[in-house]
Coordinates of C-alpha atoms and ligand atoms in Angstrom, one line a residue:
X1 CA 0.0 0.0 0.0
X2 CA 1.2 3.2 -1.1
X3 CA 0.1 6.3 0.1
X4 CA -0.1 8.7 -2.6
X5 CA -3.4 8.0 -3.2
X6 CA -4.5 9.8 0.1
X7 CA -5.9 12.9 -1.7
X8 CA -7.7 10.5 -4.0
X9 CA -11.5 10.8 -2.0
X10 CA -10.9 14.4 -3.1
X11 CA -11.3 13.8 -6.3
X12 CA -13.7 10.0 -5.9
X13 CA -13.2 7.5 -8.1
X14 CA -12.7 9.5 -11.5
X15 CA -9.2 10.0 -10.2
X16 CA -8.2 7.0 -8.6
X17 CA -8.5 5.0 -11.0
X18 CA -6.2 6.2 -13.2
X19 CA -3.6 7.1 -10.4
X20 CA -3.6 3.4 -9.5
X21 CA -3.2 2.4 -13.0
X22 CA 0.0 4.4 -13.3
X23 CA 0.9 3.4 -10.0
X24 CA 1.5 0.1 -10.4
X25 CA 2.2 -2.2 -13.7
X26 CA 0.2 -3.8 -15.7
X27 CA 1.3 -6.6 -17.4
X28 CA -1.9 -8.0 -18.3
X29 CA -3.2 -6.9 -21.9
X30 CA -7.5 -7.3 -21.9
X31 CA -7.0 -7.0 -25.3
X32 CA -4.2 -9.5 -26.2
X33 CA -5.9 -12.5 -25.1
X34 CA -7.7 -13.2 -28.2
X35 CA -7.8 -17.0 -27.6
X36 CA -10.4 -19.4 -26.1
X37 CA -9.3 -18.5 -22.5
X38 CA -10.0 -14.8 -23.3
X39 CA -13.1 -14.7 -20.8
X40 CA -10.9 -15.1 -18.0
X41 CA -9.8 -12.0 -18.1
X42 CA -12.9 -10.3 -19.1
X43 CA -15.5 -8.7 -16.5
X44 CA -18.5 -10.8 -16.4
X45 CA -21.7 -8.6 -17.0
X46 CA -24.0 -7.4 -15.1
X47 CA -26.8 -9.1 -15.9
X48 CA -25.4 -12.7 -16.1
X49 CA -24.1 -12.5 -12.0
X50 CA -26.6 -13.7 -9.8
X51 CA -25.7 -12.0 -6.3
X52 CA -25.9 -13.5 -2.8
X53 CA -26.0 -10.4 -0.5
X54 CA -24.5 -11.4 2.7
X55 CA -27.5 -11.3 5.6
X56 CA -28.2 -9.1 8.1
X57 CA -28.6 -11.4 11.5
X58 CA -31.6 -10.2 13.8
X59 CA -31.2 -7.5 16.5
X60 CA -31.2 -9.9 19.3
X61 CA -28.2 -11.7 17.8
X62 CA -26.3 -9.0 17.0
X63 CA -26.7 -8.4 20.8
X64 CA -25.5 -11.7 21.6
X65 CA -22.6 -11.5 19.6
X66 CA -21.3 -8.4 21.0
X67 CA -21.9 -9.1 24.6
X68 CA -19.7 -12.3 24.6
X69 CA -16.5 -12.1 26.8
X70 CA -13.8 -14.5 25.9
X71 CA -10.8 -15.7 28.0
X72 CA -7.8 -13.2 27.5
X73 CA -5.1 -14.7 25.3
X74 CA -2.7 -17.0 26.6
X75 CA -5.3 -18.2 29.6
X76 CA -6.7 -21.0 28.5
X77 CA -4.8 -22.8 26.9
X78 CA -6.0 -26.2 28.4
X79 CA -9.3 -26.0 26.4
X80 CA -7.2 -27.5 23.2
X81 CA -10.4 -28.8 21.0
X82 CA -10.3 -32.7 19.7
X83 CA -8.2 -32.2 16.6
X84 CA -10.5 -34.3 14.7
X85 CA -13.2 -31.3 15.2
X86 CA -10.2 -28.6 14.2
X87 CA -8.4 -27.3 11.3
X88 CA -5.6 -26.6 13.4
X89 CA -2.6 -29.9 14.7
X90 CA -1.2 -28.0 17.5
X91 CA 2.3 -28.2 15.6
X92 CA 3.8 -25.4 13.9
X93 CA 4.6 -26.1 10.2
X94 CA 7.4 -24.9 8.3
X95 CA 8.6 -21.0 9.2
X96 CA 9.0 -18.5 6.5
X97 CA 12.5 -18.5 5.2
X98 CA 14.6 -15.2 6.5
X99 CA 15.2 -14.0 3.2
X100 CA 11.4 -15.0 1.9
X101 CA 9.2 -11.9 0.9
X102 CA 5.8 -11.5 1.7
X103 CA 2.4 -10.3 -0.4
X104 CA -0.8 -9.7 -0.5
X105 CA -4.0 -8.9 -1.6
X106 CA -7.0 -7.2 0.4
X107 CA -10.0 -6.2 -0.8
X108 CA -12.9 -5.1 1.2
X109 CA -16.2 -3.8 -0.2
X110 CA -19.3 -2.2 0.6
X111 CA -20.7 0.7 -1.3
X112 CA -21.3 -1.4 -4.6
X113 CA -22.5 1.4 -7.2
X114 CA -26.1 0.2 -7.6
X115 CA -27.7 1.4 -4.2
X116 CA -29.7 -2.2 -2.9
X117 CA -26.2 -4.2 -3.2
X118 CA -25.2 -1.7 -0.5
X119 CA -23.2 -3.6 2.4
X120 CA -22.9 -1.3 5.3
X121 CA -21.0 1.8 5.9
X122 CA -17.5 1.2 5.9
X123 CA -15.2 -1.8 4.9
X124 CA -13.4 -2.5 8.7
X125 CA -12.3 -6.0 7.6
X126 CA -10.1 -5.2 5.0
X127 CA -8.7 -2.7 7.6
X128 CA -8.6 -5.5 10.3
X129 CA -6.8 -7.6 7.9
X130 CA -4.6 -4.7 6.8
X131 CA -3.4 -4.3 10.4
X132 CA -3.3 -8.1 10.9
X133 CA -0.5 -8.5 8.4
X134 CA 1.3 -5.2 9.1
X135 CA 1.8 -6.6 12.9
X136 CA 3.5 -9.6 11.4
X137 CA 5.9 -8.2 9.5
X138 CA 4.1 -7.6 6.0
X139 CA 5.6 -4.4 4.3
X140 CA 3.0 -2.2 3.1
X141 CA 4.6 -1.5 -0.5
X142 CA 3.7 -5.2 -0.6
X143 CA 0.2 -4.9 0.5
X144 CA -2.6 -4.3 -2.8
X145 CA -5.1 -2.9 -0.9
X146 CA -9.1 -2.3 -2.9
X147 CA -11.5 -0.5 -0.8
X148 CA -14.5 0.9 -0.9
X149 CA -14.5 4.0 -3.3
X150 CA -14.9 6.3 -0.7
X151 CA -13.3 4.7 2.3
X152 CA -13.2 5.6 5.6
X153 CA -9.1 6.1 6.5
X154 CA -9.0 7.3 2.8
X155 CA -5.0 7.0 3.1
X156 CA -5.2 3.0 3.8
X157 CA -6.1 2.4 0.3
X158 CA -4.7 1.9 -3.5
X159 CA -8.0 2.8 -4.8
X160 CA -11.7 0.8 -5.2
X161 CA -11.8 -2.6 -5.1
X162 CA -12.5 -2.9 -9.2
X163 CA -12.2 -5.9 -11.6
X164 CA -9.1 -4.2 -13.4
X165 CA -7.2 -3.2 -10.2
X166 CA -7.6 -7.2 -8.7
X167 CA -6.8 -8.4 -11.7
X168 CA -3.3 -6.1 -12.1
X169 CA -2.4 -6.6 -8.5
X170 CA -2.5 -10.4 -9.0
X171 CA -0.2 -10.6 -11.5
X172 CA 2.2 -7.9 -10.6
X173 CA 2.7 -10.2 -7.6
X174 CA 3.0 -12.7 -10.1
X175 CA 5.6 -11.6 -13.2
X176 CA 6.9 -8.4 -11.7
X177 CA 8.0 -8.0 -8.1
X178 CA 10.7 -11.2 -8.6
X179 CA 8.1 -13.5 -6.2
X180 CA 10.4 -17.4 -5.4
X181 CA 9.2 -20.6 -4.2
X182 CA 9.7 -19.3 -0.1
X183 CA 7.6 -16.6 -0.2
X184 CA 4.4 -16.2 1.1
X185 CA 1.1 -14.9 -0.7
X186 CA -2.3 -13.7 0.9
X187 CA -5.4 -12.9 -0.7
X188 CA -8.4 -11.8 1.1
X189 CA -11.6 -11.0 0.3
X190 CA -15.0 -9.8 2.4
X191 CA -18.1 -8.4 0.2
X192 CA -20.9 -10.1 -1.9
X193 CA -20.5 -13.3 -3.7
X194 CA -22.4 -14.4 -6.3
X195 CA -22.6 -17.0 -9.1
X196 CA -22.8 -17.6 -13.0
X197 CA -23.7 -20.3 -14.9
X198 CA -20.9 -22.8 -15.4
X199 CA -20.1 -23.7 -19.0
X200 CA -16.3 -24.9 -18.5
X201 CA -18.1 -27.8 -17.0
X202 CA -15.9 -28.1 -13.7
X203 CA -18.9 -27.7 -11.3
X204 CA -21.1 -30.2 -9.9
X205 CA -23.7 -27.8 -9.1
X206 CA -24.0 -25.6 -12.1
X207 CA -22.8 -22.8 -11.0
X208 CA -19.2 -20.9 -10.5
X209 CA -19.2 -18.5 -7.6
X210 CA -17.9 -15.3 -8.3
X211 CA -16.6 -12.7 -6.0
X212 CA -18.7 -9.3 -6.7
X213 CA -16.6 -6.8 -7.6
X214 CA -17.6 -3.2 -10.1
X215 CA -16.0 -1.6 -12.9
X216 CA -16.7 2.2 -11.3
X217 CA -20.5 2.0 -12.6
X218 CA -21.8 -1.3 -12.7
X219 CA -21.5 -4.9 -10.8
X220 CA -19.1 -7.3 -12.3
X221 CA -17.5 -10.5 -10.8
X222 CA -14.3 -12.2 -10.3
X223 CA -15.1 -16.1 -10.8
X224 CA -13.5 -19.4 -9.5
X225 CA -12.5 -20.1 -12.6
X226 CA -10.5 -16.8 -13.4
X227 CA -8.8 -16.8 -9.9
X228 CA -7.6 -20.2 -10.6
X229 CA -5.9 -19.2 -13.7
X230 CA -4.6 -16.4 -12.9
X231 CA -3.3 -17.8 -9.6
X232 CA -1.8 -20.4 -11.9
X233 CA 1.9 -20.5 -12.8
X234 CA 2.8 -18.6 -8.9
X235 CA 6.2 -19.6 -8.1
X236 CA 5.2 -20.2 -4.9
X237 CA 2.7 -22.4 -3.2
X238 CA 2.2 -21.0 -0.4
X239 CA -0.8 -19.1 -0.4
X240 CA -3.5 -17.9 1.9
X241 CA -6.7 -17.4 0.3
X242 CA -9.7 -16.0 2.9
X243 CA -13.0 -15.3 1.3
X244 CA -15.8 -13.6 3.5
X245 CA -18.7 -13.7 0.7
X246 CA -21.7 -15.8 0.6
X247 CA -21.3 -18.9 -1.1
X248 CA -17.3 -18.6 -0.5
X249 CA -16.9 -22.0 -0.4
X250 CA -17.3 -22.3 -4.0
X251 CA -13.9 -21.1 -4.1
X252 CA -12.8 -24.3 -2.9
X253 CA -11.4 -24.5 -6.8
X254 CA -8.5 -22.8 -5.8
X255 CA -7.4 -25.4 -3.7
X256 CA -3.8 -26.8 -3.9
X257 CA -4.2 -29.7 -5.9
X258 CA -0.4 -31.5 -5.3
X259 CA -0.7 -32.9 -1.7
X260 CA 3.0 -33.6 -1.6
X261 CA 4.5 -30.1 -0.9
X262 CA 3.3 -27.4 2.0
X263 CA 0.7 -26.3 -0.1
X264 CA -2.5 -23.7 0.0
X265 CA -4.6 -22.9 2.3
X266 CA -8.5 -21.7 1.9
X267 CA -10.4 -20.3 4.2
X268 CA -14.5 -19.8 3.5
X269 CA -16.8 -17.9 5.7
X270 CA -19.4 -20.7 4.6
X271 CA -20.7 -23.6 2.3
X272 CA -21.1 -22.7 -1.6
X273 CA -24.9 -23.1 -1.3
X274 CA -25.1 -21.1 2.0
X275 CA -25.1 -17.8 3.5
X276 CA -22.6 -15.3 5.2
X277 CA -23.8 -13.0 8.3
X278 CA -22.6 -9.1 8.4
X279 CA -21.7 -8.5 12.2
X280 CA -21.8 -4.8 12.0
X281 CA -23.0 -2.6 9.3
X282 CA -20.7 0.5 10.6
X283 CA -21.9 3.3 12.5
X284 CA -19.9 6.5 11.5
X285 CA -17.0 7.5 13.9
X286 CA -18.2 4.9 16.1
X287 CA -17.9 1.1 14.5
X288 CA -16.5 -0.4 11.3
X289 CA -18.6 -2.5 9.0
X290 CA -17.8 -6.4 10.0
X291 CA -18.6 -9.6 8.7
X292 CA -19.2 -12.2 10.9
X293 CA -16.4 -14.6 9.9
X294 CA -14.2 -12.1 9.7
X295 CA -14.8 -10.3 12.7
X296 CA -13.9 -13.6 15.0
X297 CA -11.2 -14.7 12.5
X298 CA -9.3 -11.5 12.1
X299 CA -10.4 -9.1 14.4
X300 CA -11.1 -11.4 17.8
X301 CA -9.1 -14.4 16.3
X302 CA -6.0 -12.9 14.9
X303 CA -5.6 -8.9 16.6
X304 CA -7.1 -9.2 19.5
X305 CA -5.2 -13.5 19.9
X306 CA -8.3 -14.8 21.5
X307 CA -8.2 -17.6 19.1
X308 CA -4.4 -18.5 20.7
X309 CA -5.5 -20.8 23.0
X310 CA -5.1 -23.8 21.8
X311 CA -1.3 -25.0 22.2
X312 CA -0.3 -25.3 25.6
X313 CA 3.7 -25.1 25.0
X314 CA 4.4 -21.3 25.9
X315 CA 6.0 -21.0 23.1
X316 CA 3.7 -20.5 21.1
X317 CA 2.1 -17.4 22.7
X318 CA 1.7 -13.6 21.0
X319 CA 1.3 -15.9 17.7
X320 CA -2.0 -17.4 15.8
X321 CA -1.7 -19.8 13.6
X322 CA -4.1 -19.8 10.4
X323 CA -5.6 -22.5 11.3
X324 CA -6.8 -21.9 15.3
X325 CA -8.1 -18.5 13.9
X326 CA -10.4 -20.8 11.5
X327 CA -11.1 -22.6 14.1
X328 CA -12.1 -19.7 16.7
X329 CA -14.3 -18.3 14.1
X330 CA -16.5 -21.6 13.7
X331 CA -17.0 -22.1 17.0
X332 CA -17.6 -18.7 17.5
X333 CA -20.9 -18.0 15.2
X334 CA -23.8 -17.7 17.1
X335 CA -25.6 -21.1 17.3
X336 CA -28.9 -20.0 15.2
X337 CA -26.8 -18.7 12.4
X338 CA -25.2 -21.8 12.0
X339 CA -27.5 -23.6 9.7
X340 CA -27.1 -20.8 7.4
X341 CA -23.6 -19.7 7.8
X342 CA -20.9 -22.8 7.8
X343 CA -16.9 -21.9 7.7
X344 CA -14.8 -24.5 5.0
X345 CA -11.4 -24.7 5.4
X346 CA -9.1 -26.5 2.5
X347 CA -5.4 -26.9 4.3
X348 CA -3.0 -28.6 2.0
X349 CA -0.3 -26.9 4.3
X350 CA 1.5 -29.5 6.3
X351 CA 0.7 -28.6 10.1
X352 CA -0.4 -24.8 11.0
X353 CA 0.7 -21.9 9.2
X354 CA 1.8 -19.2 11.3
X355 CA 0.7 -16.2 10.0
X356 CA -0.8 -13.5 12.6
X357 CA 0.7 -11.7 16.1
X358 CA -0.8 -10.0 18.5
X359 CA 2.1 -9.0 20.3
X360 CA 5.0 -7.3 18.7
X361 CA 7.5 -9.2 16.6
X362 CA 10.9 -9.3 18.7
Ligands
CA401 CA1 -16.4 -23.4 -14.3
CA402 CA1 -20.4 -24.3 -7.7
CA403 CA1 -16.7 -23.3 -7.6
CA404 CA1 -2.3 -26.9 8.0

């Protein structure tokens, strides 16, 4: 994340757009692809997305949720979970090499231009997410961050989350910033999903799910099937996809498919035929706009540690593995939204990834 864009809100989208254009490369050509896999690179329209607007839970359980108390981190530690039940092994996978780099993507959306898509007033995960990797060790030059076009803290942002700006981001990380085999890739995603009709014929349901994105006027979306190819060819395997979206885990196509190396992980709010919960719609200067998921996987989970309670060697603490914030988050969503709202986790990482701290790296 760079911050010359922070007189962008000035001047709305009209300007950012082309600011972030010149700001960063773009090595993919929408007209050069002028073969059979041309699509996937090409905005789907409008009118061929159907979107799945993540829910708004009832009053009373909004209550609930927000008058929970958890243990403080580090205090309770003997309540380790059956691992059968949990994502996470208790043993910490392979370390990031010292001379490994780290990137990533974060896009958080809300004010979609067409006004009943309209997710709530500001886009606090990306933000929470933002923080989470800056607190362990991320360099913001490497962060891509897509935000609402007029975001609150206007000067964490490299302009709105559009189809164009995902797509360059990816493969800048990709072809031009020198990425090798040991470094570490995140890409995360909170707003609307959606789904198209599937006509490469990889989907048992029908459907691709599509991450909702706009081109500055209208609704577009990112599908399964273009983030698989254009998260093709990365030099490295480790990668941390999190989708907060309804019907996220239809992105479970992204999934590392060559168990024998420390592979991807996925992370999805929910099921691909079911629902994802917002757990704050924002209140201006006095709450960000939350979804669920990621409100107890990044915010509670990850900043705040409470999901670091599941290793009792000492060790460990002031660090969260991917894996026991995934898990903290699905045991933390309110009992009655749980028929609708059902985290997925694909880990083809060998043990758990550490990839969040609460306390400051020594
Ligand atoms: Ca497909
Ligand atoms: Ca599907
Ligand atoms: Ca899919
Ligand atoms: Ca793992």
């Amino acid at each position: 994340m760079k911050k010359i864009l922070s007189l962008a809100i000035i001047f709305c989208c009209v300007l950012a757009v082309p600011v972030v254009a010149a700001m960063k490369s773009n090595p993919a050509n929408d007209n050069a692809n002028q073969n059979n896999k041309s699509d996937l690179f090409r905005p789907i329209h409008a009118t061929d997305i159907k979107i799945a607007k993540k829910e708004i839970p009832s009053l009373d359980i909004i209550k609930e949720m927000k008058s929970r108390t958890e243990t403080p981190p580090g205090q309770d530690k003997k309540k380790k979970p059956s691992v059968e039940e949990n994502a996470a092994t208790g043993i910490l996978g392979d370390a990031l090499n010292e001379n490994a780099n780290k990137y990533a993507v974060i896009i958080g959306i809300c004010d979609y231009p067409v006004a009943d898509a309209y997710l709530c007033w500001a886009d606090g995960d990306s933000l929470n997410m933002y923080q989470a990797l800056i607190n362990s060790g991320y360099n913001s030059d490497n962060i891509y961050m897509y935000r609402d076009t007029v975001p609150n803290h206007p000067e964490i942002t490299d302009g709105p989350a559009t189809f164009i700006n995902i797509k360059n981001a990816v493969f800048d990380i990709r072809d031009n910033r020198g990425l090798k085999e040991a470094d570490e890739v995140v890409f995360f995603f909170s707003g609307h999903g959606g789904s198209i009709n599937d006509i490469s014929g990889d989907e048992a349901d029908g459907k691709d799910e599509a991450l909702v994105v706009h081109d500055g006027n209208n609704i577009t979306g990112i599908s399964d099937d273009m983030l698989k190819d254009w998260f093709s060819n990365f030099a490295t395997s480790r990668i941390i996809f999190i989708f907060d979206t309804c019907l996220a885990g239809g992105m479970n196509d992204l999934a590392d498919e060559d168990p024998s190396d420390n592979g991807r992980v996925v992370v999805m709010a929910t099921a691909e035929d079911k629902s994802a919960y917002v757990y704050s719609r924002g209140i201006v200067g006095v709450e960000e706009g939350e979804g669920v998921f990621s409100h107890f996987f990044v915010n509670e989970g990850i900043l705040q540690g409470w999901a670091d309670k599941y290793y009792e060697d000492g060790n460990h603490y002031g660090q969260v593995v991917i894996e026991e914030a995934f898990d903290y988050a699905k045991q933390n969503i309110p009992t009655r939204l749980k028929r609708r709202q059902t985290p997925v986790i694909s880990d083809m990482f060998t043990n758990d990834l550490l990839l969040g701290y609460y306390l400051p790296v020594s």
